C-alpha atoms as one frame of an Amber mdcrd trajectory, in Angstrom:
protein
  76.157  87.137  81.362  73.324  86.079  83.586  74.722  87.590  86.935  74.433
  91.058  85.364  70.599  90.395  84.374  69.621  90.231  88.271  67.496  93.031
  88.906  69.387  93.730  92.146  72.707  94.099  90.022  71.426  96.928  87.968
  69.796  98.664  90.953  73.241  98.605  92.935  74.933  99.585  89.804  72.623
 102.640  89.373  73.046 103.346  93.038  76.934 103.309  93.018  76.684 105.381
  89.973  74.663 108.067  91.825  77.384 108.338  94.516  80.058 108.574  91.926
  78.319 111.377  89.906  77.829 113.299  93.196  81.633 113.450  93.714  81.963
 115.385  90.373  78.559 117.346  90.403  78.735 118.086  94.194  74.972 119.192
  94.228  73.564 120.990  96.946  71.345 119.047  99.749  67.775 120.553  98.697
  68.466 119.816  94.981  69.467 116.052  95.872  66.467 115.989  97.984  64.352
 117.379  95.090  65.649 114.708  92.501  64.925 111.910  95.046  61.241 113.288
  95.920  60.449 113.414  92.150  61.788 110.298  91.017  60.327 108.649  93.891
  56.748 110.014  92.918  57.249 109.071  89.318  58.183 105.594  90.722  54.757
 105.284  92.853  52.714 106.266  89.990  54.503 103.609  87.390  54.008 101.133
  90.214  50.443 101.568  90.414  49.813 101.771  86.763  51.879  98.332  86.495
  49.822  96.953  89.304  46.386  97.649  87.920  47.532  96.530  84.545  47.039
  93.048  83.595  48.791  92.971  80.236  51.961  94.373  81.813  52.405  97.157
  79.228  53.764  99.467  82.041  56.379  96.891  83.323  59.218  98.538  81.333
  58.191 102.014  82.403  58.210 100.741  86.073  61.647  99.173  85.481  63.071
 102.319  84.183  61.769 104.463  87.234  63.202 101.692  89.638  66.482 102.416
  88.229  66.012 106.015  88.274  65.195 105.911  92.065  67.960 103.930  92.832
  70.383 106.503  91.138  68.905 109.485  92.874  69.231 107.525  96.197  72.673
 107.076  95.579  73.388 110.552  94.702  71.221 111.832  97.706  73.109 109.473
 100.037  76.610 111.007  99.152  75.185 114.388  99.821  73.577 113.338 103.098
  76.607 112.080 104.410  78.766 114.855 103.630  80.086 115.799 106.879  80.607
 119.395 106.214  76.992 120.117 105.588  76.790 120.161 109.267  77.069 124.033
 110.241  79.044 123.265 113.432  81.734 121.237 111.336  85.169 122.548 112.161
  85.756 122.829 108.484  83.939 126.157 108.457  86.645 127.670 111.052  89.504
 127.337 108.927  89.158 130.888 107.341  87.908 132.610 110.633  91.162 132.665
 112.283  94.894 131.627 111.836  95.418 131.674 115.600  95.543 128.680 117.922
  92.272 127.384 119.285  91.072 125.615 122.213  89.391 122.301 121.541  87.829
 119.278 123.329  88.097 116.072 121.693  87.740 112.260 122.520  90.022 109.761
 120.953  88.440 107.034 118.841  91.120 105.295 116.815  94.860 104.920 116.779
  96.986 104.942 113.681 100.344 103.971 112.919 102.820 106.372 114.202 105.244
 108.291 112.021 108.909 109.198 112.864 108.144 112.139 114.789 104.433 111.922
 116.147 101.819 109.370 117.522  98.712 109.887 115.503  95.215 109.412 116.665
  91.874 110.087 114.905  89.645 112.296 117.347  86.178 113.792 117.476  85.746
 117.329 118.044  83.029 118.521 120.505  83.896 122.063 121.200  86.133 124.986
 119.788  86.822 127.846 122.140  83.887 126.610 124.208  81.364 126.625 121.133
  79.812 123.420 119.876  81.606 121.636 117.193  81.667 118.639 115.199  83.812
 116.354 112.762  86.619 113.903 112.891  90.240 115.331 113.028  93.789 113.869
 112.781  95.694 114.513 116.163  99.386 114.283 116.257 101.168 114.104 119.455
 104.940 114.867 119.422 106.812 111.650 120.345 109.945 113.530 122.019 107.582
 115.885 124.046 104.623 113.882 125.088 105.043 111.675 128.190 101.206 110.816
 128.744 100.054 107.380 127.569  96.899 108.211 125.401  94.608 105.434 124.620
  91.201 105.145 122.923  88.246 106.784 124.557  90.303 109.326 126.322  88.726
 112.994 126.553  91.659 115.673 125.714  91.730 119.497 125.710  94.136 120.585
 123.353  95.145 124.511 122.672  96.834 124.389 118.985  96.360 125.515 115.551
  93.917 123.650 112.979  95.425 123.057 109.935  93.543 121.951 106.994  94.761
 119.092 104.848  97.063 120.152 102.343  96.912 119.232  98.600  99.545 117.326
  96.819 102.865 119.702  96.809 104.534 117.824  93.864 103.017 116.382  90.615
 101.270 112.924  90.694 102.312 112.708  94.401 100.059 110.595  96.510  97.049
 112.609  97.495  97.079 112.400 101.176  94.197 114.939 101.608  91.920 112.990
  99.435  92.585 109.984 101.212  91.534 111.516 104.487  88.652 113.229 103.048
  87.483 109.589 102.330  87.531 109.124 105.975  85.600 112.350 106.708  88.934
 114.027 107.986  89.291 117.452 106.819  92.053 118.766 109.131  94.650 117.964
 111.623  96.535 119.434 114.838  99.961 119.227 116.120  99.716 119.143 119.918
 102.512 118.655 122.692 102.650 118.211 126.496 102.603 121.861 127.358  99.148
 122.403 125.522  97.285 119.284 126.240  95.022 118.473 129.313  93.675 114.856
 129.871  90.221 114.631 131.711  89.657 111.813 134.145  86.216 110.767 132.474
  86.330 108.602 129.156  83.667 107.899 126.451  82.964 104.444 126.727  81.962
 103.483 123.360  82.553 100.230 121.253  85.978 101.440 120.213  86.761 101.887
 124.030  85.957  98.397 124.842  87.719  97.279 121.740  90.982  98.868 122.701
  90.640  97.522 126.250  90.320  93.988 124.761  93.265  94.539 122.508  95.500
  96.019 125.275  94.972  93.091 127.728  95.607  90.620 124.884  98.799  92.392
 123.870  99.778  92.508 127.360  99.415  88.992 128.183 101.093  87.801 124.933
 103.753  89.948 125.796 104.127  88.071 129.229 104.198  84.871 127.266 107.597
  85.608 126.078 106.621  86.021 122.517 109.286  87.093 120.237 108.758  90.666
 119.105 108.878  90.079 115.376 106.254  87.296 115.668 104.106  89.523 118.225
 104.123  92.276 115.755 102.458  89.907 112.924 100.078  88.466 115.317  98.921
  92.335 116.287  98.357  92.811 112.592  96.876  89.592 111.624  94.341  89.192
 114.301  94.049  92.390 116.201  94.319  94.695 113.123  97.219  96.508 114.815
 100.204  97.467 112.498 101.987 100.030 114.621 104.608  97.507 116.106 105.145
  95.706 112.847 108.984  95.312 111.920 109.444  97.511 108.598 111.596  94.645
 107.245 108.639  92.131 107.537 106.516  94.637 106.143 108.550  94.932 103.024
 108.906  91.321 102.578 105.269  90.992 102.791 105.061  93.548  99.997 107.331
  91.949  97.671 106.025  88.385  98.151 102.480  89.844  97.267 101.108  89.127
 100.681 100.457  92.433 102.133  97.061  92.144 102.062  97.715  89.372 105.090
  98.723  92.115 107.358  95.788  94.368 107.203  92.727  92.745 108.756  90.009
  92.895 105.866  87.977  90.583 103.538  90.805  87.826 103.577  90.890  87.396
 107.312  86.918  87.597 107.651  86.774  84.931 104.830  89.087  82.791 106.645
  87.245  83.085 109.805  84.053  82.054 107.769  85.694  79.169 106.101  86.889
  77.828 109.586  83.519  78.256 111.253  81.801  76.805 108.364  84.219  73.641
 108.547  83.702  73.293 112.465  79.869  73.466 112.304  79.768  71.181 109.440
  78.917  68.177 111.641  75.491  69.737 112.439  72.508  67.960 110.457  71.590
  70.148 107.429  68.014  70.678 108.450  66.288  74.093 108.178  66.623  74.600
 111.966  70.366  73.634 112.144  70.955  75.967 108.910  69.460  78.880 110.743
  71.665  78.082 114.017  74.823  78.003 111.920  73.999  81.299 110.098  73.193
  83.079 113.616  76.289  81.411 115.139  78.610  82.499 112.351  77.265  86.121
 112.117  77.773  86.545 115.779  81.271  85.359 115.800  82.142  87.330 112.909
  80.943  90.715 114.584  82.808  89.552 117.758  85.697  89.615 115.400  85.126
  93.006 114.238  84.916  94.020 117.810  88.298  92.423 118.510  90.037  94.040
 115.305  88.657  97.649 116.707  85.689  98.232 114.145  88.196  99.523 111.628
  86.315 100.453 108.299  87.899  97.732 106.349  86.859  95.147 109.206  83.338
  96.659 109.410  82.716  96.447 105.687  84.183  92.960 105.302  81.962  91.407
 108.306  79.079  92.965 106.659  79.774  91.543 103.397  80.522  88.020 104.695
  77.401  88.245 106.890  75.470  88.510 103.713  77.560  85.766 101.962  77.012
  83.410 105.113  73.285  83.870 104.613  73.731  83.266 100.735  75.618  80.147
 101.519  72.842  78.587 103.502  69.888  79.228 101.055  70.684  76.049  99.025
  70.654  78.426  95.801  73.512  79.922  93.879  71.779  83.116  93.112  70.995
  84.002  96.691  74.880  84.320  97.169  75.017  86.924  94.587  71.862  88.711
  95.926  73.252  88.878  99.525  76.613  90.010  97.770  74.821  92.969  96.083
  72.720  93.481  99.082  75.871  93.960 101.387  77.369  96.760  98.814  73.976
  98.592  98.951  73.715  98.379 102.468  77.199  99.442 103.400  77.239 102.267
 100.990  73.828 103.532 102.236  75.353 104.142 105.655  78.962 105.153 104.340
  79.071 106.125 100.706  82.686 107.285 101.134  83.713 103.697 101.498  83.087
 103.402  97.565  86.677 105.514  96.900  88.443 103.689  99.683  91.075 101.001
  97.862  90.427  98.498 100.374  86.680  98.529  99.559  87.231  98.312  96.016
  89.787  95.247  96.028  87.652  93.315  98.742  84.520  93.581  96.560  86.262
  92.806  93.259  88.059  89.843  94.651  85.069  88.375  96.112  82.965  88.948
  92.873  85.437  87.180  90.728  85.586  84.179  93.525  81.689  83.948  93.411
  81.406  84.350  89.448  84.240  82.608  87.848  85.951  80.144  90.574  82.935
  77.731  90.244  83.493  77.520  86.406  87.353  76.953  86.808  86.926  74.211
  89.396  84.731  72.222  86.599  87.819  71.898  84.703  89.426  69.307  86.914
  87.902  67.070  89.397  90.623  65.392  91.238  89.625  62.400  93.327  92.510
  62.598  96.007  91.613  65.015  98.719  94.889  66.826  99.241  94.931  67.559
  95.278  91.473  68.583  95.247  92.312  71.033  98.099  95.297  72.325  96.318
  93.107  72.990  93.189  90.296  74.573  94.948  93.094  76.975  96.538  94.748
  77.697  93.049  91.371  78.714  91.724  90.596  80.890  94.483  93.827  82.480
  94.249  93.676  82.899  90.466  90.152  84.529  90.188  90.751  86.812  93.334
  94.022  88.199  91.436  92.370  88.345  88.197  89.778  90.545  90.010  92.217
  92.828  91.613  95.094  92.911  89.427  93.905  96.055  87.351  93.139  97.960
  90.605  96.693  96.934  92.003  98.487  97.985  88.955  96.450 101.306  88.922
  96.992 102.205  92.692 100.413 100.767  93.511 102.123 100.124  90.211 103.778
  96.993  91.109 103.078  93.362  90.405 104.438  90.483  92.568 105.287  87.787
  90.023 105.321  84.906  92.493 101.804  85.647  94.087 100.488  82.181  92.836
 103.433  80.427  94.584 103.048  82.868  98.016  99.117  82.210  98.197  99.289
  78.395  97.381 102.059  78.068 100.313 100.285  79.889 102.906  96.832  79.446
 102.237  96.421  76.340 104.630  98.723  77.940 106.892  96.856  81.126 107.247
  93.766  78.804 107.949  95.218  77.376 110.737  96.760  80.712 112.163  93.439
  82.385 112.146  91.753  79.575 113.841  94.484  78.716 116.437  95.081  82.454
 116.619  91.565  83.501 117.344  91.361  80.835 120.236  94.689  81.734 121.651
  93.690  85.510 121.558  90.421  84.845 123.387  92.304  83.233 126.197  94.936
  85.911 126.395  92.206  88.128 127.262  91.907  86.201 130.584  95.360  85.121
 131.228  98.828  84.787 130.152  98.982  81.898 127.312 100.468  78.494 128.449
 103.940  77.967 127.466 102.687  75.249 125.014 100.264  77.241 123.277 102.407
  80.351 123.025 105.286  78.111 121.291 102.424  76.703 118.906 101.278  80.152
 117.639 104.733  81.883 117.829 106.295  78.698 115.461 103.358  79.157 113.102
 104.126  82.757 112.545 107.950  82.070 112.568 106.953  79.604 109.392 104.825
  82.206 107.654 107.405  84.977 108.132 110.242  82.463 106.799 108.127  81.599
 103.496 107.321  85.044 102.758 110.887  85.936 103.344 112.205  83.210 100.926
 109.842  84.147  98.290 110.398  88.069  98.807 113.929  87.370  98.265 113.495
  86.417  94.377 113.504  90.332  93.481 113.764  89.821  89.663 110.359  88.401
  90.197 109.006  91.720  91.398 107.744  94.031  88.791 107.878  97.665  89.930
 107.151 101.108  88.410 104.637  99.742  85.926 103.052 102.925  84.112  99.253
 102.318  84.348  96.551 105.263  84.078  92.756 104.858  84.849  91.912 104.261
  81.035  94.344 101.342  81.314  92.697 100.017  84.271  89.156 100.410  82.687
  89.940  98.852  79.421  91.843  95.981  81.313  88.896  95.254  83.344  86.827
  94.798  80.156  89.312  92.408  79.139  89.294  90.568  82.193  85.500  90.291
  82.179  85.368  89.364  78.425  87.806  86.616  79.086  85.646  85.316  81.956
  82.498  85.390  79.972  84.236  83.812  76.850  85.322  81.122  79.388  82.125
  80.571  80.576  79.971  80.859  77.381  82.094  80.117  74.118  80.127  81.815
  71.278  80.356  84.473  68.713  79.218  87.339  70.954  81.741  86.673  73.454
  84.539  86.157  71.058  83.768  89.455  69.499  83.648  91.116  72.977  87.285
  89.481  73.743  88.653  90.892  70.525  87.094  94.401  71.248  88.395  94.519
  74.585  91.955  93.660  73.259  91.548  96.389  70.692  90.567  98.921  73.458
  93.140  98.142  75.897  95.948  98.614  73.230  94.384 101.857  72.105  94.497
 102.944  75.898  98.139 101.931  75.918  99.094 103.440  72.790  97.167 106.736
  73.873  99.305 106.900  77.102 102.438 106.464  75.188 101.531 109.062  72.463
 100.483 111.498  75.180 103.897 110.917  76.836 106.056 111.507  73.830 104.131
 114.484  73.019 104.401 116.501  76.232 107.182 119.259  77.213 107.331 120.921
  80.435 109.503 122.330  82.918 108.890 121.849  86.851 110.141 123.171  90.092
 109.638 120.521  92.824 108.890 121.202  96.362 111.796 119.901  98.201 112.389
 120.145 101.647 115.453 122.471 102.280 116.664 121.522  98.714 116.414 122.509
  95.087 114.941 120.054  92.421 114.163 121.066  88.769 112.986 118.918  85.836
 112.931 119.460  81.987 110.711 116.956  80.153 110.708 116.352  76.428 108.432
 113.399  75.577 109.154 110.389  77.821 112.749 111.327  78.648 113.498 113.974
  81.616 116.557 115.760  82.458 117.087 116.358  86.379 118.953 119.494  87.852
 119.863 118.941  91.183 122.895 119.507  93.479 121.842 116.283  95.576 121.655
 112.526  94.771 118.130 111.878  93.506 118.262 108.175  92.732 116.058 107.410
  95.689 113.865 110.637  95.378 110.225 109.170  95.593 108.804 112.621  94.183
 110.850 111.827  90.946 109.895 108.128  91.027 106.158 108.886  91.274 106.610
 111.421  88.579 108.177 108.841  86.218 105.875 106.226  87.149 102.769 108.206
  86.483 103.958 109.773  83.296 106.015 106.803  81.625 109.338 108.814  81.621
 112.554 107.956  82.643 115.662 109.981  83.832 118.171 110.654  80.782 120.627
 112.953  82.323 121.433 114.279  85.694 123.127 117.951  85.971 123.953 120.259
  88.922 121.830 123.286  88.696 122.937 125.868  86.481 122.284 129.671  87.002
 120.729 130.372  83.401 118.474 127.866  81.710 116.114 127.858  78.503 112.756
 126.142  77.931 111.618 127.070  74.458 111.458 130.972  74.255 111.583 131.456
  78.085 114.838 132.398  79.697 115.090 131.160  83.481 117.413 132.518  85.822
 118.186 130.532  88.774 119.517 133.047  91.647 121.111 130.845  94.584 123.335
 131.845  97.493 126.262 132.789  95.444 124.360 135.616  93.815 126.079 135.165
  90.855 124.308 136.196  87.437 124.998 138.158  84.068 123.718 141.867  84.189
 123.273 141.685  80.358 120.487 138.926  80.638 116.720 139.814  81.348 114.978
 136.844  82.613 111.528 135.784  81.968 111.416 133.790  84.941 113.383 134.186
  88.240 113.834 131.273  90.340 115.390 131.931  93.776 117.176 129.508  95.926
 119.144 129.006  98.928 118.202 132.616 100.220 120.914 134.869  98.245 121.827
 138.046  99.926 121.104 140.771  97.461 118.838 143.986  97.201 115.911 142.363
  95.640 113.852 145.593  95.225 116.532 146.914  92.963 117.093 143.729  91.091
 113.129 143.592  90.383 113.350 147.214  89.247 116.012 146.452  86.813 115.006
 143.236  85.456 111.426 143.242  85.977 110.665 139.336  85.594 107.585 138.107
  84.519 107.158 135.764  87.669 109.292 135.225  90.726 109.312 131.522  92.122
 110.855 130.961  95.469 111.414 127.003  96.032 111.586 125.631  99.580 115.285
 125.826  99.924 114.974 129.459 101.107 114.535 130.580 104.739 110.984 131.600
 105.841 111.716 135.390 106.672 113.623 135.737 103.044 110.336 134.256 101.449
 108.212 136.858 103.228 110.618 139.617 102.480 110.632 138.817  98.719 106.524
 138.376  98.632 106.187 142.032 100.217 108.449 143.414  97.491 106.646 141.452
  94.766 103.104 142.453  95.893 104.521 146.048  95.868 105.861 146.047  92.528
 102.832 143.925  91.197 105.006 140.953  90.024 103.399 137.330  90.297 104.708
 135.371  92.783 104.735 131.750  93.702 106.139 130.286  97.016 107.097 126.550
  96.219 106.954 125.692  99.955 103.421 127.066 100.325 101.688 126.403  97.205
 103.441 123.465  95.834 105.167 122.775  92.538 105.399 125.109  89.669 104.979
 124.144  86.231 105.709 125.451  82.716 104.020 123.863  79.644 104.796 124.135
  76.019
């Protein structure tokens, strides 16, 4: 595979590997710096030896140390950008006090609100009048906050700092890890009575971007836009999904077009293609090629400003800025060099982006388009322009989907079967919407849109929504809850790469690689299935104000609950991650057995057999009994209190357990409890 032989490919791969390895080694700053300085010193020696040697006998040594330096640089970059290395970071204050603190912050980004809270990302400047640093998630209660908060506002908040919780249920989405990838390690819940807004504002790029978006949205609203279409315009062009209708969001998910509603590589790619088409009339001389590149890059970064400089937009614009340079270098290899340069540059300044799902999906899609799409196009060469355009769109869609499919299955566990139809039908429409939409958004910054212009954009969005809605209505083509673990994803990528390489170069080596990849993928599937069939466990779930127990034997589970669990997300996540399914559903009994363990469930009825000595005691629904006497008489091995109990009851039981030295587990605080065979 020639593309893998490029020196920059190998350097970028080792740089990325250094970042990944640091995530698990978590080396200290001094050690990382020592490795970098040592490897760079050896690199310089190898460079000088190779430079002076005319025979080239030191070339391999020089190459090896070049890769070693790249690896150490990646490792050190990850260490240096760890926000918690700063001694003033609020992360270090979590263990100092549990009381509310006074903080001064500035709002830098608005997130989609929840049912109860408006959410912002804020930078902390002081805590209790002492210098502090770090980004935090700031939640303002909807029912108690009358202020209209905007980006750039400086606020003072008196509230408690909460660290990000770990998942409280097995195989639940790790929201804490998601936030840490964005350098957010805590959150605050504030209301009107504990919040003060300063008159001054921090006028950063985020501030001016928010002003631009707010003026555009205000003028579009005055243009009598339908609310549904306006929500899609805000998501497509302005990168704001806060006002998006939930029904439309679900339709885009089912149609395999959810990526459209998140401003990222797709949108920037459309802007690049649209600009390239508009500037195509210019002569193909060196001077005009430079003019085209500079113009395109400037407009792309203006688009990033419009979209609020969100991480997904910044990395996409950076990537396509390099791609734009490569497009005008007249050599195919330059496209790949600029592609790898963009990865290297982005991760050099923001190594945490590597673990962002959007980053991974964007770069895998672009890589496959650059690598495989030109080879697929050669299969057919339609003479008709429309047919040729459709064939181009089909090959781009196919290669992008091949590049992202394993990641999508791993992260989202679903696959829209009609994604080809969706992308073929909306590709041209999306290009038109992005081109017209950017022009109209620019006009809307200065004034209300003319009635005809507003009607054109609204009708285009209406048509897009209609196509998506019709495709999403075929629910039988939506494959959900697909169990797909890390090794399945890794071997699936190996298979996809092998097939692509075989398609480009058909010989014994590529044929053998395809067969080996198929075998490894099958082995990963069999391994997952065997592991699922041989596992037995009993789990107490963390369910707010209710109880849920699960007994698993192989790939079948028996659920114990007094409520309907058919739509329970925690149970669905567990089944998808483990390849299991619900066999039976029972109400919670007072006595249960798991192998040699007797489990007594003590609920509000306070009914239990005095003849049975339980190994495990599970307390639910705040029973009214003398716990001290009960523990003295029965002495359970462990006491588990689930989230259906009142807080004062939990605290009372914990004090008694501490006194009698009985292990205690509060599910509401510590998360689920598991017993394994």
